[in-house]
Structures are given as C-alpha cells and as structure tokens.
XYZ file of C-alpha atoms in Angstrom:
109
model
C 41.822 81.975 -49.647
C 43.066 78.598 -48.709
C 39.804 77.321 -47.244
C 37.919 78.141 -50.550
C 40.221 76.344 -52.535
C 39.978 73.250 -50.344
C 36.404 73.646 -50.487
C 36.348 73.611 -54.155
C 38.332 70.464 -54.376
C 36.285 68.894 -51.720
C 32.933 69.586 -53.373
C 33.128 69.127 -57.377
C 30.126 69.628 -59.496
C 29.997 65.678 -59.772
C 29.853 65.235 -55.976
C 27.280 67.926 -55.833
C 25.119 66.318 -58.143
C 25.513 62.882 -56.319
C 24.716 64.255 -53.154
C 21.786 66.172 -54.536
C 20.410 62.936 -56.388
C 20.688 60.997 -53.060
C 18.982 63.818 -51.185
C 16.312 63.777 -53.659
C 15.795 59.898 -53.744
C 15.705 59.887 -49.814
C 12.971 63.042 -49.785
C 11.017 60.939 -52.327
C 11.240 57.497 -50.310
C 10.343 59.325 -47.034
C 7.158 60.886 -48.479
C 5.776 57.829 -50.538
C 3.098 56.082 -48.979
C 1.910 52.621 -49.624
C -1.443 51.798 -51.154
C -3.206 49.551 -49.147
C -5.749 47.117 -50.466
C -9.545 47.921 -49.354
C -12.142 45.394 -49.587
C -15.004 47.948 -50.584
C -13.150 50.366 -52.489
C -11.896 48.228 -55.267
C -8.581 46.601 -55.781
C -5.365 48.007 -54.747
C -4.401 48.682 -58.434
C -7.733 50.979 -58.777
C -7.100 52.781 -55.926
C -3.214 53.398 -56.609
C -4.070 54.422 -60.236
C -6.555 56.922 -58.825
C -4.096 58.204 -56.367
C -1.798 58.858 -59.081
C -4.476 60.474 -61.370
C -5.233 62.909 -58.404
C -1.295 63.916 -58.039
C -1.061 64.319 -61.624
C -4.104 66.505 -62.000
C -2.492 68.531 -59.039
C 0.776 68.931 -60.694
C -0.751 69.653 -63.820
C -2.836 72.316 -62.321
C 0.234 74.045 -61.078
C 2.009 73.488 -64.116
C -0.804 75.070 -66.360
C -0.920 78.185 -64.094
C 2.818 78.733 -64.527
C 2.467 78.267 -68.439
C -0.431 80.670 -68.569
C 1.431 82.971 -66.439
C 4.517 82.893 -68.712
C 2.368 83.421 -71.706
C 0.792 86.458 -69.971
C 4.500 87.624 -69.043
C 5.493 87.376 -72.675
C 2.573 89.356 -73.760
C 3.250 92.043 -71.089
C 6.558 92.555 -72.054
C 5.870 92.470 -76.058
C 7.649 89.341 -76.843
C 4.617 86.878 -77.366
C 4.696 84.239 -80.018
C 0.979 83.332 -80.896
C 1.905 80.155 -82.265
C 3.484 79.055 -78.792
C 0.591 80.562 -76.810
C -1.860 78.578 -78.901
C 0.128 75.563 -78.296
C 0.326 76.165 -74.635
C -3.497 76.549 -74.452
C -4.172 73.314 -76.557
C -1.778 71.360 -74.439
C -3.477 72.335 -71.379
C -6.871 71.491 -72.677
C -5.677 68.139 -73.708
C -4.318 67.555 -70.281
C -7.186 68.421 -68.544
C -9.766 66.509 -70.779
C -7.680 63.397 -71.091
C -10.195 61.312 -69.348
C -12.876 62.429 -71.617
C -10.873 61.716 -74.784
C -9.781 58.321 -73.445
C -13.661 57.576 -72.697
C -14.673 58.526 -76.191
C -11.890 56.377 -77.703
C -13.017 53.220 -75.358
C -16.698 54.012 -76.350
C -17.681 54.737 -72.578
C -18.346 58.402 -72.860
C-alpha cells in the first residue's frame, strides 16, 4: 500500500504527459529522414513535398478505412446517422481527389 502511494506521488498526470511528450518527440526525431537534393530528380523542395504527399496519402488511406469501418459498425448496430455517413464519404472523396481539384483550379487538369 505504501509503495503505490509513493508511485502515485512520483508519477503525476502532468509528469506522465511530459514523459510521453518527450518520448514522442524522440521517436519522431529518430524516424525522420533528411531530404537530400538530387541533381536529376528535381529540387529538394519538390522531392520533399512529393514525399510528404506520399506519406499523407498513406495516412489518409488508413484513416479512410477506419472511418468506413466505423460507419459500417454504426450501421451494424443500428445507430447510423445518414448525415454523418454521407459526410464521411464526401470527406474521403475530397481527400483522395485533392490533386485533381487543385489541378482544375490551377487550369492544368
């Protein structure tokens, strides 16, 4: 009993958030890869932005799958709101057609 009280005092919520924040920052820094300029592949900015676009597409794919699964689960349990379901589908459509939409606005599509 005495040990758990000491641990409770040693590890407050604020301290736990600080530790998790530092651990998260260290993890992000450790997986970051520098973008090196390539003479034949374009500028480093283009390469970096292309890499970010690929990462965002990967993240959006996972989030989109989870969102569709959540809508399916809501339908399965009888708690689906059609307004939210349509909003999810429209949002996914906009995310994955972003490059095309920007191309239309820029006149390059």
